[in-house]
Coordinates of C-alpha atoms and ligand atoms in Angstrom, one line a residue:
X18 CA -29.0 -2.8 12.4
X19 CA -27.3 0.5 12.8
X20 CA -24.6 1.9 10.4
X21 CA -21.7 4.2 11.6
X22 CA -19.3 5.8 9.4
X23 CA -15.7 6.2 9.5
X24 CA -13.7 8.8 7.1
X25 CA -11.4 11.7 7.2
X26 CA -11.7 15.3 6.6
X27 CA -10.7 15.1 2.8
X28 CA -13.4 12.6 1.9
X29 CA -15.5 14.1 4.2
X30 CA -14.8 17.5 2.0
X31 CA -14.5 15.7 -2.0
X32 CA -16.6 11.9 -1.5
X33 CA -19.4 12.1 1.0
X34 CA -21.7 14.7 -0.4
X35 CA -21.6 12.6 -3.4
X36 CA -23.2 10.1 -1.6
X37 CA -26.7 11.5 -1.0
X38 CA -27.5 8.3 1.7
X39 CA -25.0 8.5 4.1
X40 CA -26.3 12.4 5.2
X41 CA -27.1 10.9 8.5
X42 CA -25.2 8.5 9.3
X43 CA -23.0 8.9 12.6
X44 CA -19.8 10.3 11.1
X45 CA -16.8 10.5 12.7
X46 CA -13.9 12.4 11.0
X47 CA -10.1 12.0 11.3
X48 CA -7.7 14.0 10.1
X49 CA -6.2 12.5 7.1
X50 CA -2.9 11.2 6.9
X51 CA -0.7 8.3 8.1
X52 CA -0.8 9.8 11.6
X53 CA -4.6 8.4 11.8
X54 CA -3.3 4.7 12.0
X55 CA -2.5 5.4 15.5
X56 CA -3.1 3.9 18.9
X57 CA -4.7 7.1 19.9
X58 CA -6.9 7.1 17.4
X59 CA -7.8 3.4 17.7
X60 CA -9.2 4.2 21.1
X61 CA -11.0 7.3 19.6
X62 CA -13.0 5.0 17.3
X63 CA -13.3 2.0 20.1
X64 CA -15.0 5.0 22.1
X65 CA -17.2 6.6 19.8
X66 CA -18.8 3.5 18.7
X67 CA -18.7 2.7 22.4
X68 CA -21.0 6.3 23.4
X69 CA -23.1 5.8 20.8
X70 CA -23.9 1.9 21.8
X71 CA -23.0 0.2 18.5
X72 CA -23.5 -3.3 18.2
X73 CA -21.8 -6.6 17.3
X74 CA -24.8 -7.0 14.2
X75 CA -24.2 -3.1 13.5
X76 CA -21.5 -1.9 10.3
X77 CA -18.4 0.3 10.3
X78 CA -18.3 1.7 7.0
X79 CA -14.7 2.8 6.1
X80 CA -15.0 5.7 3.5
X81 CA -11.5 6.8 2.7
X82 CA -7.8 5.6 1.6
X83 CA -5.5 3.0 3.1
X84 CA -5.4 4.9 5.9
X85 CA -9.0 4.8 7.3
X86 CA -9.5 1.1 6.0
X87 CA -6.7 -0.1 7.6
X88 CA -7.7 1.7 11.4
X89 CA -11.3 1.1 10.6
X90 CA -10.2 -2.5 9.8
X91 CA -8.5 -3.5 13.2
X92 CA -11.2 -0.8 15.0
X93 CA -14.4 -3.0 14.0
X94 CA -12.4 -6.4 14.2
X95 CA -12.0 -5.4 17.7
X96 CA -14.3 -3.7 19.6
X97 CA -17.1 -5.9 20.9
X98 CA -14.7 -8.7 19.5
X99 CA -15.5 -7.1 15.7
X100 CA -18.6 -6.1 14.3
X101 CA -19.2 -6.3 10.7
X102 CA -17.0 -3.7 8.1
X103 CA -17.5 -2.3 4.6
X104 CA -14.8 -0.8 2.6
X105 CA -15.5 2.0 0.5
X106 CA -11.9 3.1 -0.8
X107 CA -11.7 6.5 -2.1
X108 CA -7.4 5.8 -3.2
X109 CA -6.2 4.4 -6.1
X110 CA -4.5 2.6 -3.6
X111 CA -6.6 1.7 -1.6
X112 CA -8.9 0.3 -4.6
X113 CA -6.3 -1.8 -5.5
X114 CA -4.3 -3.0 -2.8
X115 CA -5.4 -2.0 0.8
X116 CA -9.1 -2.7 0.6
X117 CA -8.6 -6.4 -0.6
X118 CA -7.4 -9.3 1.3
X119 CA -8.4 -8.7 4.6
X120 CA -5.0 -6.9 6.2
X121 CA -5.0 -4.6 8.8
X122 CA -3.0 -2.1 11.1
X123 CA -2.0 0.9 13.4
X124 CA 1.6 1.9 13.2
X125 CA 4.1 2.0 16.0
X126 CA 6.8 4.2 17.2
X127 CA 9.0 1.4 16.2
X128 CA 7.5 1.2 12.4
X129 CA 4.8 0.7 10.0
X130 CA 1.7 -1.5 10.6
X131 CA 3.3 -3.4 13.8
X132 CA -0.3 -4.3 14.9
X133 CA -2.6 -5.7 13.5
X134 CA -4.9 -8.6 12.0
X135 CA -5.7 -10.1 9.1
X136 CA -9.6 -10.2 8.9
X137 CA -10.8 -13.6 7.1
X138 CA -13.2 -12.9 5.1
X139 CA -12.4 -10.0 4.0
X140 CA -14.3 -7.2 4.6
X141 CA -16.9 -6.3 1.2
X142 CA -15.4 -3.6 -0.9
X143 CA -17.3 -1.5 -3.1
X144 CA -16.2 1.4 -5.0
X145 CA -16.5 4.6 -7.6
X146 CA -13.7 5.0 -10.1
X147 CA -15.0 8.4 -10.7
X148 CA -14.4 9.4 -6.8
X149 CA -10.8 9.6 -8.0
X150 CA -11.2 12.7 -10.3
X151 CA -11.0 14.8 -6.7
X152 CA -7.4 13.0 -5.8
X153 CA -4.6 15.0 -5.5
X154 CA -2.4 13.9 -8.9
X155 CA 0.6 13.0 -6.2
X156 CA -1.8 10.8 -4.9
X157 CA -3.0 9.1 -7.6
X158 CA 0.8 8.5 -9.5
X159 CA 1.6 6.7 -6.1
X160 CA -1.5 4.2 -6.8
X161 CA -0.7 3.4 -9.6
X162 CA 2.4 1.7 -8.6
X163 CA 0.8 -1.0 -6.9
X164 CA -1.1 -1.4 -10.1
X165 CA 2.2 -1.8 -11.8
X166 CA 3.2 -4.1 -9.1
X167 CA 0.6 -6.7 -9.4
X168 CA 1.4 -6.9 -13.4
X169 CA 4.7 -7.3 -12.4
X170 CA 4.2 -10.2 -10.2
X171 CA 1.6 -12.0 -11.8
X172 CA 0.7 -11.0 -15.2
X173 CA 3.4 -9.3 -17.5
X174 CA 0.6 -8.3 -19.9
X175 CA -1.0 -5.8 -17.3
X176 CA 2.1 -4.2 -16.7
X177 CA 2.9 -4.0 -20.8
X178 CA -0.7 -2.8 -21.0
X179 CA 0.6 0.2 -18.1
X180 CA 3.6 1.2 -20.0
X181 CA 2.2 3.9 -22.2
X182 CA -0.1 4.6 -19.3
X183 CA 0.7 8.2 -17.4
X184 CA 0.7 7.7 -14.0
X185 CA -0.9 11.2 -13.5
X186 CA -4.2 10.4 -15.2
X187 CA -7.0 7.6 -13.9
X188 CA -6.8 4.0 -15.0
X189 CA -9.4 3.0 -17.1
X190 CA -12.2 0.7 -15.5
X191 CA -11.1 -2.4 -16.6
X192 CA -7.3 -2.1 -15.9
X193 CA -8.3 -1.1 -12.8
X194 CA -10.4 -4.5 -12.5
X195 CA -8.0 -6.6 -13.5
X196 CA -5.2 -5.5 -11.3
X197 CA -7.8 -5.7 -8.1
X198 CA -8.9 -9.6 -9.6
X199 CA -4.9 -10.4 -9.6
X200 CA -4.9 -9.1 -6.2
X201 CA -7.4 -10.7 -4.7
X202 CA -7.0 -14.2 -6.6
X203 CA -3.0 -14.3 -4.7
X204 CA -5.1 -13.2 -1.9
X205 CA -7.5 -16.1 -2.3
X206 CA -4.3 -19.0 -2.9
X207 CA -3.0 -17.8 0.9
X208 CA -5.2 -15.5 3.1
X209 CA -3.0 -16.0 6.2
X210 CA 0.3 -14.7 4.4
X211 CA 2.3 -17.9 5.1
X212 CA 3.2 -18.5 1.4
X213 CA 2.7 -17.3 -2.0
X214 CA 0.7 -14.2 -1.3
X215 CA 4.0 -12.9 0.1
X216 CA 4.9 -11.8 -3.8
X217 CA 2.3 -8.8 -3.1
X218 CA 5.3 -7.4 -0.9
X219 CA 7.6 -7.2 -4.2
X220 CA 8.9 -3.8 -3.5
X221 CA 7.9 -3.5 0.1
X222 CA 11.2 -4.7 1.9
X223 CA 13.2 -1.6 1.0
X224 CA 9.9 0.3 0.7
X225 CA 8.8 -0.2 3.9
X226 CA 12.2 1.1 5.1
X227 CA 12.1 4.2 2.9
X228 CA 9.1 5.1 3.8
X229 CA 9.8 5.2 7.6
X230 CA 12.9 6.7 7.4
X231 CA 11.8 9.6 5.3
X232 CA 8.8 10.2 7.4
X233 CA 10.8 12.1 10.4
X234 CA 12.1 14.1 7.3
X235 CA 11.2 17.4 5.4
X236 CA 10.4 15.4 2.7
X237 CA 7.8 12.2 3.9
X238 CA 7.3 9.7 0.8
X239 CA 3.9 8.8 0.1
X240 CA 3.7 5.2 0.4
X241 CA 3.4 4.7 -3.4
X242 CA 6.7 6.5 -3.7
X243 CA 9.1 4.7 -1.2
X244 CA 7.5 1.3 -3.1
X245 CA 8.4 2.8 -6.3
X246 CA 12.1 3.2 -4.6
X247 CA 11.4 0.1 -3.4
X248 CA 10.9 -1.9 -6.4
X249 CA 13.9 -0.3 -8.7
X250 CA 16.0 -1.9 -5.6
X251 CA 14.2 -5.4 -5.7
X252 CA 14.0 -5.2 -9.8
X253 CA 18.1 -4.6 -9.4
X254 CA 18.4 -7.6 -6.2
X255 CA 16.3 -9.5 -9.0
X256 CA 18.7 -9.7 -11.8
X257 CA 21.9 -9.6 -9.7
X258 CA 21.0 -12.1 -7.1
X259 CA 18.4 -14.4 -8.4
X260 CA 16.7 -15.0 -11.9
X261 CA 15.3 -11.4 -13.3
X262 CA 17.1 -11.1 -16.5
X263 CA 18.8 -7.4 -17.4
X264 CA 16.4 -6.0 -20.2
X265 CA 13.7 -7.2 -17.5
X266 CA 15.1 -5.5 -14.9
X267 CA 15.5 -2.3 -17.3
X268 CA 12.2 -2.5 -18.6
X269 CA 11.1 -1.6 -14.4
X270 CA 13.6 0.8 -14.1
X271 CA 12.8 2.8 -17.0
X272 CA 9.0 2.6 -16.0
X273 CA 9.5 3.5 -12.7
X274 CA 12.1 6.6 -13.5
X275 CA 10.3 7.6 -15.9
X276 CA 7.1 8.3 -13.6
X277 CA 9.0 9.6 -11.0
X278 CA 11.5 11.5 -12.1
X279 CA 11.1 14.0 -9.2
X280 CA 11.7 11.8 -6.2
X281 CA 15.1 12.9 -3.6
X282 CA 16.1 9.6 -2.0
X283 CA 18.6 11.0 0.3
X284 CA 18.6 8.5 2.9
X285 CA 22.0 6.9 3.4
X286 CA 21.9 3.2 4.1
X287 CA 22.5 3.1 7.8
X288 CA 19.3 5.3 8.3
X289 CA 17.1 2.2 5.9
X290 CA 18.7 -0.6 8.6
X291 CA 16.6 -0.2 11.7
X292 CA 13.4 -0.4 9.8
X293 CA 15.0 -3.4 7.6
X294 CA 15.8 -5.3 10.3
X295 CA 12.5 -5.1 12.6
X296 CA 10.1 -5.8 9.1
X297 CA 8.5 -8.2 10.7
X298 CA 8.3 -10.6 7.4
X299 CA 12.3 -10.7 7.6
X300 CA 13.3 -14.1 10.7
X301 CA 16.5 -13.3 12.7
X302 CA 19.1 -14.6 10.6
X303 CA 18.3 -12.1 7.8
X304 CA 16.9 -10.7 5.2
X305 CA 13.7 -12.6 3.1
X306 CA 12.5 -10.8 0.2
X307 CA 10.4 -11.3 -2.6
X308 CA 12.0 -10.3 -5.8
X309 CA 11.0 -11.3 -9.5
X310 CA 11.8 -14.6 -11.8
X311 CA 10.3 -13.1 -14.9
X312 CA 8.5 -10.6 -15.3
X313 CA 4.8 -11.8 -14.6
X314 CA 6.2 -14.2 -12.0
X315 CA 8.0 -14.0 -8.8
X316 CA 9.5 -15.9 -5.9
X317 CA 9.3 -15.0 -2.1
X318 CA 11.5 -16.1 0.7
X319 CA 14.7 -15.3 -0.9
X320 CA 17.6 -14.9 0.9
X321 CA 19.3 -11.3 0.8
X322 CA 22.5 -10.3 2.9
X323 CA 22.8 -7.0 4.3
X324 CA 25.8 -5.9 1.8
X325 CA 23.5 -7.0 -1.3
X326 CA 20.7 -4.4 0.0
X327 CA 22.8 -1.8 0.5
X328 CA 24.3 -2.1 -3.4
X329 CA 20.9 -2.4 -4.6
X330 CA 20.5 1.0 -2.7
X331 CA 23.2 2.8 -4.0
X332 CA 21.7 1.8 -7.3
X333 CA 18.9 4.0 -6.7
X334 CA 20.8 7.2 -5.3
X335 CA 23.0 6.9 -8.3
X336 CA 19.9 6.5 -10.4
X337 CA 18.5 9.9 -9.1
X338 CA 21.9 11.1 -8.9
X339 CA 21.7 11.2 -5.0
Ligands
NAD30 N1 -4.2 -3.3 4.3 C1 -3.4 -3.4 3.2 O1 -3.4 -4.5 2.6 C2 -2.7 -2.3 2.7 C3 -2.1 -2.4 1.4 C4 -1.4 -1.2 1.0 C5 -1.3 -0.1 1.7 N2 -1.9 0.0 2.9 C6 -1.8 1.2 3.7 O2 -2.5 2.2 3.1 C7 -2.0 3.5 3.5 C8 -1.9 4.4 2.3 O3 -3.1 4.5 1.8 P1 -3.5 5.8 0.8 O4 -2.4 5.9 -0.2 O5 -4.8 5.5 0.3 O6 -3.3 7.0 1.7 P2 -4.4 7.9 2.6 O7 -5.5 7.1 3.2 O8 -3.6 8.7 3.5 O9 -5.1 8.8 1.5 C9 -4.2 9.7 0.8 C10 -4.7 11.2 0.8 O10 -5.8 11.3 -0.1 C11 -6.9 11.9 0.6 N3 -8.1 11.4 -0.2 C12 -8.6 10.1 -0.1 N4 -9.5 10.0 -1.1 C13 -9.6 11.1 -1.7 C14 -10.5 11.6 -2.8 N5 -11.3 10.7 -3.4 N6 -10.4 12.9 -3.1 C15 -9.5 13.7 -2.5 N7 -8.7 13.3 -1.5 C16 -8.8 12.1 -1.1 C17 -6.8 11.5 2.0 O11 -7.5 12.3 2.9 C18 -5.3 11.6 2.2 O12 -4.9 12.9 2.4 C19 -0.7 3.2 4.2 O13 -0.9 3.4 5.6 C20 -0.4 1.7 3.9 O14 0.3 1.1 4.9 C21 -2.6 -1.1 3.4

């Protein structure tokens, strides 16, 4: 059984020679960046692994962020009707979040990760903390947000056990562990995303949105950034509009400020509403959201009008004085 490798120019550059047994592997390399989870590039991969006659009992091996997981993900899941998949993520990021639970996507003109599948199981993951010391430190600060995330959702003792923590330095190994076990134990409670594993998206309504609309911008969030955006709105939607009390919602805030003091969210509302409005977790009659009860414990499916986003918006600009 043959083994192919998928990756992009970056890891190709920092991860790979570290790996002294994938030399000769057949490598293709992307170039880095959200622009590889394209349709384009789909069909790339569908015809490499096409010339060089892989097989259905043959592996992809994703080496590389969110980004090349999540292409690699639907690529192998579909051609030949999916041949088998390993993750290797070389993110923060993608440690924690993208390479567990068995999500995958391309993005569309329209928006982020439009198509795609969930893969069940879930492809194996394994990884190398120390093939984060080559991540740029802009990078790595926008992991560890969905690090933060998961403590906030699930376990407030993780995220107390983050606050000291500088977002510009790696996690230890076993905070790192824990976060991916909370992950993958929603994961586990709901694989097909119909339920309770929709807490993971904490953050993701309004992040989702910022990230999109700053990406036709001179200043393109990093995903870990527009959730970071994302959650100060949903930490504020969660004490004014359902159960999150105010030193909770502070106690985000001042985390997430804190870390990313730098950030320029200069999007007016109207530019967030086209992507709010097609996220495909939201039905027609509005917005659904998952916002926080505690912290350590949140809710999904909560109802949010249009005119509640938008305050919890201009909550942010004013925070950044924007
Ligand atoms: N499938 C899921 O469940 C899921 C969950 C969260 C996010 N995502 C997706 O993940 C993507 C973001 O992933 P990401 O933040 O890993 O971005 P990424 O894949 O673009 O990687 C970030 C940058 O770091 C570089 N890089 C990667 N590893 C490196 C290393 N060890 N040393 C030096 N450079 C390295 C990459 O080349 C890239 O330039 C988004 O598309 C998002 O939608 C998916």
């Amino acid at each position: 059984m043959a083994e192919f490798l998928l990756t992009d120019a970056n890891v190709a550059h920092h991860v790979l020679p570290k790996i002294a047994a994938w030399q000769s592997i057949p490598t293709l390399v992307l170039d880095p960046g959200e622009s590889l989870k394209s349709a384009e590039t789909l069909f790339q991969v569908w015809n490499w692994l096409s010339t060089l006659n892989a097989s259905k009992t043959d592996t992809l091996l994703a080496l590389g962020g969110g980004t090349v997981l999540d292409l690699a993900g639907f690529a192998g899941a579909t051609y030949k009707r999916g041949i088998q998949l390993h993750y290797f993520p070389t993110t923060l990021l993608a440690m924690v979040d993208a390479a567990h639970g068995g999500k995958t996507a391309i993005n569309l003109e329209a928006g982020k990760n439009l198509a795609g599948l969930i893969l069940q199981p879930a492809p194996p993951v394994t990884y190398e903390r120390t093939w984060l010391s080559t991540l740029p430190e802009r990078e790595l600060r926008s992991g560890w947000v969905e690090l933060f995330k998961h403590g906030l959702i699930k376990e407030f003792g993780l995220a107390l056990w983050m606050e000291p923590c500088s977002f510009r330095e790696l996690p230890p190994q076993d905070l790192l562990e824990r976060g991916i076990a909370i992950k993958s134990a929603v994961v586990a409670q709901d694989p097909q995303d119909k339920a309770i594993r929709q807490i993971l998206n904490f953050g993701h309504s309004m992040g989702h949105a910022v990230e999109a609309a700053s990406h036709p911008t001179d200043y393109p969030l990093l995903h870990g950034e527009a959730i970071a955006l994302g959650m100060v709105a949903e930490a504020y939607l969660s004490h004014h509009f359902h159960r999150l009390s105010e030193p909770s919602m502070s106690f985000v805030v001042r985390k997430i400020l804190m870390e990313f003091p730098d950030l320029q969210p200069d999007f007016d509302f109207f530019q967030l509403l086209p992507y709010l409005l097609q996220d495909k977790k939201n039905p027609a009659e509005g917005l659904k959201m998952s916002l926080l009860r505690a912290l350590g414990e949140a809710d999904w499916g909560v109802p949010i009008t249009l005119e509640q986003a938008e305050a919890s918006w201009k909550f942010v600009r004013t925070l950044w004085n924007r």
